[in-house]
Every structure is written in structure tokens, then in C-alpha cells.
Amino acid sequence: MSKVTEVVEDLLTPILSNLDLELVDIEYVKEGKNWFLRIYIDKDSGVDIEECGLVSERLSEKLDELDPIPHNYFLEVSSPGAERPLKKEKDYQKAIGKNVFIKTYEPIDDEKTFEGILKAFDGETVTIEVKIKTRKKEVLVPFDKIASARLAVTF
């Protein structure tokens, strides 16, 4: 995690705590010639635009006081959306029983991508039930082999 995201997380924690919101992710990235500081927030019932605006206002005030970013940037505060990323262990715990999409660093059973129902997570292994044609199969994915994971919307 970069120094900027660490400082921003420290500033955000009390703001989000006071509003009963959860930090999902922080991105500090350069796209073209512009820098973006993106904050993704959520709560069990979802967040609305007013909450995003309030967090943006309060964080902006703190960032202006501390001025940890030496150049111009765009601040964006939003919900992670329906296909929110799974980053922390608690994200996986909350996603048990839901449809997920997982990419691994290396193949497991000759596959690097899995989509199915997250059945279990014990802190070291994710168990996902995938459907192969008409049969279901459980795949055990070591947590440290996961490159990325997110909730997956099904239609």
C-alpha cells in the first residue's frame, strides 16, 4: 500500500466509523495525465449518493488540512457496486452463500478462473461450488493463490 493510501485510510477511519460505513477499498492511480484518489465505501443496506457526498466533503477537509498529496488529483467516493471486490477475510465471510468470481495466480485443476457459490472460508482455503454442465463440483482454492475475487451477479 502506498504512503498516500495509508494516510488516507488513517484519515477515513474515524469519518466512516462515525457514519457506520465500511471502507471497501482505496485506489490512488494515474490515468493518462491525471491522478485519481478513489474511495469505495459500503454498508449492509448499501450506500446512497448523500453518504458518498458527506464522506467526500469530510475527507476533503482533512486532506486540505494535511495536504499529503503534492499534486492535483480527482477525489471520487462511491459504492463498490453489485460486483464488489473481496479483499479482506471478512469480505469472504460475508460472501458465503453468494455467487463469486475468482481468478488465481496459478492453475487449480487446470483452471485459473472460477465462478460459483462461495460455500466456506476458513482463513486459509476458499471452497467454491462450480457448475460444470449439469453437475456440481467443489473446488478448494488456497487463499494465498487468489489474484482477485469479487461478487458476481447472475441473470
JSON list of C-alpha atoms in Angstrom, two decimals:
[
{"chain": "A", "resi": 1, "resn": "MET", "atom": "CA", "xyz": [0.00, 0.00, 0.00]},
{"chain": "A", "resi": 2, "resn": "SER", "atom": "CA", "xyz": [1.40, 3.37, -0.94]},
{"chain": "A", "resi": 3, "resn": "LYS", "atom": "CA", "xyz": [2.04, 6.11, 1.59]},
{"chain": "A", "resi": 4, "resn": "VAL", "atom": "CA", "xyz": [-0.85, 8.15, 0.18]},
{"chain": "A", "resi": 5, "resn": "THR", "atom": "CA", "xyz": [-3.39, 5.34, 0.63]},
{"chain": "A", "resi": 6, "resn": "GLU", "atom": "CA", "xyz": [-2.10, 4.67, 4.16]},
{"chain": "A", "resi": 7, "resn": "VAL", "atom": "CA", "xyz": [-2.52, 8.34, 5.13]},
{"chain": "A", "resi": 8, "resn": "VAL", "atom": "CA", "xyz": [-5.96, 8.46, 3.51]},
{"chain": "A", "resi": 9, "resn": "GLU", "atom": "CA", "xyz": [-7.06, 5.30, 5.32]},
{"chain": "A", "resi": 10, "resn": "ASP", "atom": "CA", "xyz": [-5.97, 6.83, 8.64]},
{"chain": "A", "resi": 11, "resn": "LEU", "atom": "CA", "xyz": [-7.99, 9.97, 7.87]},
{"chain": "A", "resi": 12, "resn": "LEU", "atom": "CA", "xyz": [-11.02, 7.97, 6.66]},
{"chain": "A", "resi": 13, "resn": "THR", "atom": "CA", "xyz": [-11.31, 5.51, 9.53]},
{"chain": "A", "resi": 14, "resn": "PRO", "atom": "CA", "xyz": [-12.88, 7.90, 12.09]},
{"chain": "A", "resi": 15, "resn": "ILE", "atom": "CA", "xyz": [-15.10, 9.51, 9.42]},
{"chain": "A", "resi": 16, "resn": "LEU", "atom": "CA", "xyz": [-16.52, 6.16, 8.32]},
{"chain": "A", "resi": 17, "resn": "SER", "atom": "CA", "xyz": [-16.82, 4.91, 11.88]},
{"chain": "A", "resi": 18, "resn": "ASN", "atom": "CA", "xyz": [-18.97, 7.93, 12.84]},
{"chain": "A", "resi": 19, "resn": "LEU", "atom": "CA", "xyz": [-21.25, 7.25, 9.87]},
{"chain": "A", "resi": 20, "resn": "ASP", "atom": "CA", "xyz": [-21.42, 3.45, 10.39]},
{"chain": "A", "resi": 21, "resn": "LEU", "atom": "CA", "xyz": [-19.82, 2.87, 7.00]},
{"chain": "A", "resi": 22, "resn": "GLU", "atom": "CA", "xyz": [-17.18, 0.36, 5.92]},
{"chain": "A", "resi": 23, "resn": "LEU", "atom": "CA", "xyz": [-14.10, 1.02, 3.80]},
{"chain": "A", "resi": 24, "resn": "VAL", "atom": "CA", "xyz": [-14.02, -1.46, 0.93]},
{"chain": "A", "resi": 25, "resn": "ASP", "atom": "CA", "xyz": [-11.01, -0.17, -0.99]},
{"chain": "A", "resi": 26, "resn": "ILE", "atom": "CA", "xyz": [-8.77, 2.81, -1.74]},
{"chain": "A", "resi": 27, "resn": "GLU", "atom": "CA", "xyz": [-7.15, 3.35, -5.13]},
{"chain": "A", "resi": 28, "resn": "TYR", "atom": "CA", "xyz": [-4.60, 6.02, -5.90]},
{"chain": "A", "resi": 29, "resn": "VAL", "atom": "CA", "xyz": [-3.84, 5.74, -9.61]},
{"chain": "A", "resi": 30, "resn": "LYS", "atom": "CA", "xyz": [-2.63, 7.75, -12.55]},
{"chain": "A", "resi": 31, "resn": "GLU", "atom": "CA", "xyz": [-4.77, 7.51, -15.66]},
{"chain": "A", "resi": 32, "resn": "GLY", "atom": "CA", "xyz": [-3.34, 9.41, -18.60]},
{"chain": "A", "resi": 33, "resn": "LYS", "atom": "CA", "xyz": [-2.01, 12.64, -17.15]},
{"chain": "A", "resi": 34, "resn": "ASN", "atom": "CA", "xyz": [-4.49, 12.76, -14.25]},
{"chain": "A", "resi": 35, "resn": "TRP", "atom": "CA", "xyz": [-4.28, 11.30, -10.75]},
{"chain": "A", "resi": 36, "resn": "PHE", "atom": "CA", "xyz": [-7.36, 9.78, -9.09]},
{"chain": "A", "resi": 37, "resn": "LEU", "atom": "CA", "xyz": [-7.98, 9.03, -5.43]},
{"chain": "A", "resi": 38, "resn": "ARG", "atom": "CA", "xyz": [-10.91, 6.60, -5.38]},
{"chain": "A", "resi": 39, "resn": "ILE", "atom": "CA", "xyz": [-12.62, 5.61, -2.17]},
{"chain": "A", "resi": 40, "resn": "TYR", "atom": "CA", "xyz": [-15.12, 2.73, -2.15]},
{"chain": "A", "resi": 41, "resn": "ILE", "atom": "CA", "xyz": [-17.48, 2.60, 0.83]},
{"chain": "A", "resi": 42, "resn": "ASP", "atom": "CA", "xyz": [-20.39, 0.37, 1.76]},
{"chain": "A", "resi": 43, "resn": "LYS", "atom": "CA", "xyz": [-22.75, -0.84, 4.48]},
{"chain": "A", "resi": 44, "resn": "ASP", "atom": "CA", "xyz": [-25.11, -3.81, 4.68]},
{"chain": "A", "resi": 45, "resn": "SER", "atom": "CA", "xyz": [-28.06, -1.88, 3.23]},
{"chain": "A", "resi": 46, "resn": "GLY", "atom": "CA", "xyz": [-25.90, -0.16, 0.59]},
{"chain": "A", "resi": 47, "resn": "VAL", "atom": "CA", "xyz": [-24.79, 3.45, 0.39]},
{"chain": "A", "resi": 48, "resn": "ASP", "atom": "CA", "xyz": [-26.53, 6.34, -1.32]},
{"chain": "A", "resi": 49, "resn": "ILE", "atom": "CA", "xyz": [-25.26, 9.46, -3.03]},
{"chain": "A", "resi": 50, "resn": "GLU", "atom": "CA", "xyz": [-25.76, 11.61, 0.07]},
{"chain": "A", "resi": 51, "resn": "GLU", "atom": "CA", "xyz": [-23.47, 9.37, 2.11]},
{"chain": "A", "resi": 52, "resn": "CYS", "atom": "CA", "xyz": [-20.84, 9.41, -0.63]},
{"chain": "A", "resi": 53, "resn": "GLY", "atom": "CA", "xyz": [-21.07, 13.21, -0.75]},
{"chain": "A", "resi": 54, "resn": "LEU", "atom": "CA", "xyz": [-20.77, 13.52, 3.02]},
{"chain": "A", "resi": 55, "resn": "VAL", "atom": "CA", "xyz": [-17.68, 11.29, 3.12]},
{"chain": "A", "resi": 56, "resn": "SER", "atom": "CA", "xyz": [-16.18, 13.22, 0.20]},
{"chain": "A", "resi": 57, "resn": "GLU", "atom": "CA", "xyz": [-16.76, 16.56, 2.00]},
{"chain": "A", "resi": 58, "resn": "ARG", "atom": "CA", "xyz": [-15.33, 15.41, 5.32]},
{"chain": "A", "resi": 59, "resn": "LEU", "atom": "CA", "xyz": [-12.34, 13.69, 3.72]},
{"chain": "A", "resi": 60, "resn": "SER", "atom": "CA", "xyz": [-11.65, 16.73, 1.51]},
{"chain": "A", "resi": 61, "resn": "GLU", "atom": "CA", "xyz": [-11.47, 18.94, 4.60]},
{"chain": "A", "resi": 62, "resn": "LYS", "atom": "CA", "xyz": [-8.95, 16.59, 6.24]},
{"chain": "A", "resi": 63, "resn": "LEU", "atom": "CA", "xyz": [-6.90, 16.26, 3.04]},
{"chain": "A", "resi": 64, "resn": "ASP", "atom": "CA", "xyz": [-6.80, 20.05, 2.66]},
{"chain": "A", "resi": 65, "resn": "GLU", "atom": "CA", "xyz": [-5.54, 20.40, 6.27]},
{"chain": "A", "resi": 66, "resn": "LEU", "atom": "CA", "xyz": [-2.85, 17.73, 5.99]},
{"chain": "A", "resi": 67, "resn": "ASP", "atom": "CA", "xyz": [-2.09, 18.12, 2.26]},
{"chain": "A", "resi": 68, "resn": "PRO", "atom": "CA", "xyz": [-0.44, 14.67, 1.84]},
{"chain": "A", "resi": 69, "resn": "ILE", "atom": "CA", "xyz": [-0.70, 14.69, -1.98]},
{"chain": "A", "resi": 70, "resn": "PRO", "atom": "CA", "xyz": [1.76, 17.08, -3.64]},
{"chain": "A", "resi": 71, "resn": "HIS", "atom": "CA", "xyz": [-0.05, 17.41, -6.99]},
{"chain": "A", "resi": 72, "resn": "ASN", "atom": "CA", "xyz": [-3.58, 17.85, -8.34]},
{"chain": "A", "resi": 73, "resn": "TYR", "atom": "CA", "xyz": [-5.91, 14.85, -8.21]},
{"chain": "A", "resi": 74, "resn": "PHE", "atom": "CA", "xyz": [-9.58, 13.97, -8.51]},
{"chain": "A", "resi": 75, "resn": "LEU", "atom": "CA", "xyz": [-11.32, 12.60, -5.40]},
{"chain": "A", "resi": 76, "resn": "GLU", "atom": "CA", "xyz": [-14.08, 10.08, -6.10]},
{"chain": "A", "resi": 77, "resn": "VAL", "atom": "CA", "xyz": [-16.17, 8.45, -3.35]},
{"chain": "A", "resi": 78, "resn": "SER", "atom": "CA", "xyz": [-18.58, 5.72, -4.40]},
{"chain": "A", "resi": 79, "resn": "SER", "atom": "CA", "xyz": [-20.15, 2.37, -3.69]},
{"chain": "A", "resi": 80, "resn": "PRO", "atom": "CA", "xyz": [-18.18, -0.65, -4.93]},
{"chain": "A", "resi": 81, "resn": "GLY", "atom": "CA", "xyz": [-21.28, -1.71, -6.87]},
{"chain": "A", "resi": 82, "resn": "ALA", "atom": "CA", "xyz": [-23.06, -5.04, -7.12]},
{"chain": "A", "resi": 83, "resn": "GLU", "atom": "CA", "xyz": [-19.87, -6.86, -8.06]},
{"chain": "A", "resi": 84, "resn": "ARG", "atom": "CA", "xyz": [-17.87, -5.56, -5.13]},
{"chain": "A", "resi": 85, "resn": "PRO", "atom": "CA", "xyz": [-14.34, -6.86, -4.72]},
{"chain": "A", "resi": 86, "resn": "LEU", "atom": "CA", "xyz": [-13.49, -9.34, -1.99]},
{"chain": "A", "resi": 87, "resn": "LYS", "atom": "CA", "xyz": [-10.24, -8.16, -0.43]},
{"chain": "A", "resi": 88, "resn": "LYS", "atom": "CA", "xyz": [-10.26, -8.86, 3.27]},
{"chain": "A", "resi": 89, "resn": "GLU", "atom": "CA", "xyz": [-11.03, -12.08, 5.13]},
{"chain": "A", "resi": 90, "resn": "LYS", "atom": "CA", "xyz": [-14.25, -10.55, 6.48]},
{"chain": "A", "resi": 91, "resn": "ASP", "atom": "CA", "xyz": [-15.37, -9.88, 2.87]},
{"chain": "A", "resi": 92, "resn": "TYR", "atom": "CA", "xyz": [-15.12, -13.61, 2.16]},
{"chain": "A", "resi": 93, "resn": "GLN", "atom": "CA", "xyz": [-17.01, -14.47, 5.37]},
{"chain": "A", "resi": 94, "resn": "LYS", "atom": "CA", "xyz": [-19.84, -12.10, 4.40]},
{"chain": "A", "resi": 95, "resn": "ALA", "atom": "CA", "xyz": [-19.96, -13.57, 0.87]},
{"chain": "A", "resi": 96, "resn": "ILE", "atom": "CA", "xyz": [-20.60, -17.18, 1.97]},
{"chain": "A", "resi": 97, "resn": "GLY", "atom": "CA", "xyz": [-23.68, -18.40, 0.13]},
{"chain": "A", "resi": 98, "resn": "LYS", "atom": "CA", "xyz": [-23.30, -15.81, -2.64]},
{"chain": "A", "resi": 99, "resn": "ASN", "atom": "CA", "xyz": [-22.13, -16.14, -6.22]},
{"chain": "A", "resi": 100, "resn": "VAL", "atom": "CA", "xyz": [-18.47, -15.14, -6.67]},
{"chain": "A", "resi": 101, "resn": "PHE", "atom": "CA", "xyz": [-15.88, -14.89, -9.43]},
{"chain": "A", "resi": 102, "resn": "ILE", "atom": "CA", "xyz": [-12.29, -15.79, -8.51]},
{"chain": "A", "resi": 103, "resn": "LYS", "atom": "CA", "xyz": [-9.04, -15.56, -10.51]},
{"chain": "A", "resi": 104, "resn": "THR", "atom": "CA", "xyz": [-5.95, -17.39, -9.27]},
{"chain": "A", "resi": 105, "resn": "TYR", "atom": "CA", "xyz": [-2.24, -16.76, -9.79]},
{"chain": "A", "resi": 106, "resn": "GLU", "atom": "CA", "xyz": [-1.71, -20.32, -10.94]},
{"chain": "A", "resi": 107, "resn": "PRO", "atom": "CA", "xyz": [-3.98, -23.09, -12.25]},
{"chain": "A", "resi": 108, "resn": "ILE", "atom": "CA", "xyz": [-6.01, -25.26, -9.89]},
{"chain": "A", "resi": 109, "resn": "ASP", "atom": "CA", "xyz": [-7.44, -28.34, -11.62]},
{"chain": "A", "resi": 110, "resn": "ASP", "atom": "CA", "xyz": [-6.13, -26.81, -14.88]},
{"chain": "A", "resi": 111, "resn": "GLU", "atom": "CA", "xyz": [-8.25, -23.65, -14.39]},
{"chain": "A", "resi": 112, "resn": "LYS", "atom": "CA", "xyz": [-7.40, -20.11, -13.30]},
{"chain": "A", "resi": 113, "resn": "THR", "atom": "CA", "xyz": [-10.92, -18.68, -13.15]},
{"chain": "A", "resi": 114, "resn": "PHE", "atom": "CA", "xyz": [-13.87, -19.96, -11.13]},
{"chain": "A", "resi": 115, "resn": "GLU", "atom": "CA", "xyz": [-17.43, -18.76, -10.81]},
{"chain": "A", "resi": 116, "resn": "GLY", "atom": "CA", "xyz": [-19.88, -20.31, -8.41]},
{"chain": "A", "resi": 117, "resn": "ILE", "atom": "CA", "xyz": [-21.28, -20.28, -4.91]},
{"chain": "A", "resi": 118, "resn": "LEU", "atom": "CA", "xyz": [-18.85, -19.49, -2.09]},
{"chain": "A", "resi": 119, "resn": "LYS", "atom": "CA", "xyz": [-19.51, -22.37, 0.30]},
{"chain": "A", "resi": 120, "resn": "ALA", "atom": "CA", "xyz": [-16.88, -21.85, 3.00]},
{"chain": "A", "resi": 121, "resn": "PHE", "atom": "CA", "xyz": [-13.82, -19.89, 4.06]},
{"chain": "A", "resi": 122, "resn": "ASP", "atom": "CA", "xyz": [-11.61, -20.99, 6.94]},
{"chain": "A", "resi": 123, "resn": "GLY", "atom": "CA", "xyz": [-8.95, -18.28, 6.73]},
{"chain": "A", "resi": 124, "resn": "GLU", "atom": "CA", "xyz": [-6.66, -20.38, 4.53]},
{"chain": "A", "resi": 125, "resn": "THR", "atom": "CA", "xyz": [-8.91, -22.00, 1.93]},
{"chain": "A", "resi": 126, "resn": "VAL", "atom": "CA", "xyz": [-11.92, -20.83, -0.05]},
{"chain": "A", "resi": 127, "resn": "THR", "atom": "CA", "xyz": [-14.42, -23.53, -1.01]},
{"chain": "A", "resi": 128, "resn": "ILE", "atom": "CA", "xyz": [-16.40, -22.69, -4.13]},
{"chain": "A", "resi": 129, "resn": "GLU", "atom": "CA", "xyz": [-19.12, -24.81, -5.72]},
{"chain": "A", "resi": 130, "resn": "VAL", "atom": "CA", "xyz": [-18.88, -24.58, -9.50]},
{"chain": "A", "resi": 131, "resn": "LYS", "atom": "CA", "xyz": [-21.26, -25.99, -12.06]},
{"chain": "A", "resi": 132, "resn": "ILE", "atom": "CA", "xyz": [-19.77, -28.00, -14.91]},
{"chain": "A", "resi": 133, "resn": "LYS", "atom": "CA", "xyz": [-22.51, -28.64, -17.46]},
{"chain": "A", "resi": 134, "resn": "THR", "atom": "CA", "xyz": [-25.09, -30.49, -15.33]},
{"chain": "A", "resi": 135, "resn": "ARG", "atom": "CA", "xyz": [-23.01, -31.49, -12.32]},
{"chain": "A", "resi": 136, "resn": "LYS", "atom": "CA", "xyz": [-21.71, -29.53, -9.35]},
{"chain": "A", "resi": 137, "resn": "LYS", "atom": "CA", "xyz": [-18.16, -29.76, -8.07]},
{"chain": "A", "resi": 138, "resn": "GLU", "atom": "CA", "xyz": [-16.45, -28.21, -5.04]},
{"chain": "A", "resi": 139, "resn": "VAL", "atom": "CA", "xyz": [-13.09, -26.57, -5.67]},
{"chain": "A", "resi": 140, "resn": "LEU", "atom": "CA", "xyz": [-10.70, -25.72, -2.84]},
{"chain": "A", "resi": 141, "resn": "VAL", "atom": "CA", "xyz": [-8.72, -22.56, -3.55]},
{"chain": "A", "resi": 142, "resn": "PRO", "atom": "CA", "xyz": [-5.83, -21.60, -1.24]},
{"chain": "A", "resi": 143, "resn": "PHE", "atom": "CA", "xyz": [-6.39, -18.01, -0.07]},
{"chain": "A", "resi": 144, "resn": "ASP", "atom": "CA", "xyz": [-2.81, -17.01, -0.90]},
{"chain": "A", "resi": 145, "resn": "LYS", "atom": "CA", "xyz": [-3.28, -18.16, -4.53]},
{"chain": "A", "resi": 146, "resn": "ILE", "atom": "CA", "xyz": [-6.18, -15.75, -5.19]},
{"chain": "A", "resi": 147, "resn": "ALA", "atom": "CA", "xyz": [-5.19, -12.93, -7.53]},
{"chain": "A", "resi": 148, "resn": "SER", "atom": "CA", "xyz": [-8.62, -11.27, -7.42]},
{"chain": "A", "resi": 149, "resn": "ALA", "atom": "CA", "xyz": [-12.13, -12.05, -6.28]},
{"chain": "A", "resi": 150, "resn": "ARG", "atom": "CA", "xyz": [-15.48, -10.30, -6.44]},
{"chain": "A", "resi": 151, "resn": "LEU", "atom": "CA", "xyz": [-19.16, -10.90, -6.05]},
{"chain": "A", "resi": 152, "resn": "ALA", "atom": "CA", "xyz": [-20.72, -11.98, -9.34]},
{"chain": "A", "resi": 153, "resn": "VAL", "atom": "CA", "xyz": [-24.17, -11.00, -10.49]},
{"chain": "A", "resi": 154, "resn": "THR", "atom": "CA", "xyz": [-26.14, -13.77, -12.18]},
{"chain": "A", "resi": 155, "resn": "PHE", "atom": "CA", "xyz": [-29.08, -13.36, -14.51]}
]
